[in-house]
């Protein structure tokens, strides 16, 4: 090689390197530090958990931030064949409602439990819109452990937010509906339909929810909600739209009035009224489903009545704060002083002041009443407004430096503005049509203002196309500087509606690794292989089966007949972290089971054909996973083949 | 000229490799230590063996039947080796370390050889030190039988 060639070679390499760093004149991810900020090297852990709701998938997904890596999809309101949720006998009751078993839900607003206004990482609550329900997920197991149905509600949307000490989780109706439901003309909506705001008391120790009372509001639509905190603790705020009470073409007819309301609910007052016996018990029916970690099984309890408070007759319970143009987001800043109402169609963001509200109530500065509920004077409660911030404001979250961040759906951007002065500090585009934004702890007294997650409704050209349905997505911004910086895009399960984030350190130390066999109280559990057996009770056959790497006990079963219902009750005898076993049976009209160490799960198989039918382990468990299998011999109905069950050709008992 | 190119290549290699941490290679060994002295790897460095403690052995038997017998039988080779005469083949420390620390044990020496022979990894059943000790006592008692 001569000197000239060498120089050319070096020059070419240099060009290539520079080119890679600044491709097409745009700053690349490397050059602008994006990669460094969002990249978590292999083997290292993320700083935050993000619990992102699944919207119309009905589930809750768990991502790491800043990497955007997906760790788990927690099945909540929809069946999940991968995990047998809603398919196995143990979890089917979780999806019971007063309308029967419902295999799907629409999950929207996750909220993490709080103590003294700060995230405590014990449980996460999430609402289901379509068949109104609230679920609680245990953050030691990342499993849905409770689902309670909300009566007298429809399109359960202004839910499921918790108060400062998780005293209550709320569930507000979106639709006005007849209460109780009855046969009546739709046109008679106005004045006749109602809007229930439901307060569920949360047991401080075990987290169990119970409906304490419902405030039976006028039949407006209740859109979003957030609790007061600090001085405003004891209050809950709900945005309303359709105060016009239109029953058709809401797109036009619910936007007639210049202002709708934020309903300020004094729940401490409500407690007083309940104590004083001012509530009325109303007959109804709703399901309360609880999953017991010891029996590994869920049970439905049917509730028959609900306590109702009438705000038109109980003074001081509710006040209306006029808020322009169909407000959507209803967000309270970390201090509890500012209540931000985002009028979807307004040219500004309205910010109310809690201290001014208190004074206006004291001075009775009313602007009339609606259904006998006082409307406070707009000017008397207004703290200020963010002028010309963008188009279509939706939701606001807060950092720990006195700033607010609002999403703009129509102008597709995130806008940072200053509380107190209401001046716009920065704006960054979102790709595209951002709905909710989330800052870990961004709706608590103690936000962790490092990242902001934007959840987008449209992704179009941001990813490789996959036919008409393209991926759902979220975007992550670094918000530590004066200006926000977009640092990554990542695909999500559908629909990333809203999220709750929390430092990983608050959760991971409590994360359960196995279920202890000795604590297993499942009625069909086996604690050792010795207990494995098959029991016939008429046409029902119960297989008490054990699994451990890498065999089933028993694995040869004879004496099953066409027409039998064969219950596979399978206990995973492993007591080691991360060793689940699965099982599936040819022709079983259900999903596989996926059984965690120490857990028992059940599926039912109704054999229709004579033969020798195999089953096998579905979760790759060891080097001999492919050997983990067995046979069931099915004889004709009425045959006399004796019941026999063995392992290694030795009888199990 | 050749030298210069060579230097350039080295420089590039060094630059590229700088992000990777070096791990000492070949830490595990395949030595066969005399079973009479091999205590394995783990928190158990010495165990005192006296007269058989029947209460402890009974507790160990119960634990063994619940947590271990899916893979180990007394009378035959199964998923793992038969446990008959185990205390004659292995030191108490080795047995307890194998129960408490199997993931690390199978990385070298005798336990690694067993994994190669049986293919099924020794499962960690999350037992406590005193539980492992009881199982050892059960093995000792069992090995007294003729």
Short mmCIF file of C-alpha atoms in Angstrom, two decimals, chain A residues 7 66 166 308:
data_model
loop_
_atom_site.label_atom_id
_atom_site.label_comp_id
_atom_site.label_asym_id
_atom_site.label_seq_id
_atom_site.Cartn_x
_atom_site.Cartn_y
_atom_site.Cartn_z
CA UNK A 7 -4.43 8.81 3.24
CA UNK A 66 -35.90 4.95 30.41
CA UNK A 166 -55.54 5.60 49.80
CA UNK A 308 -76.73 6.75 48.06
#
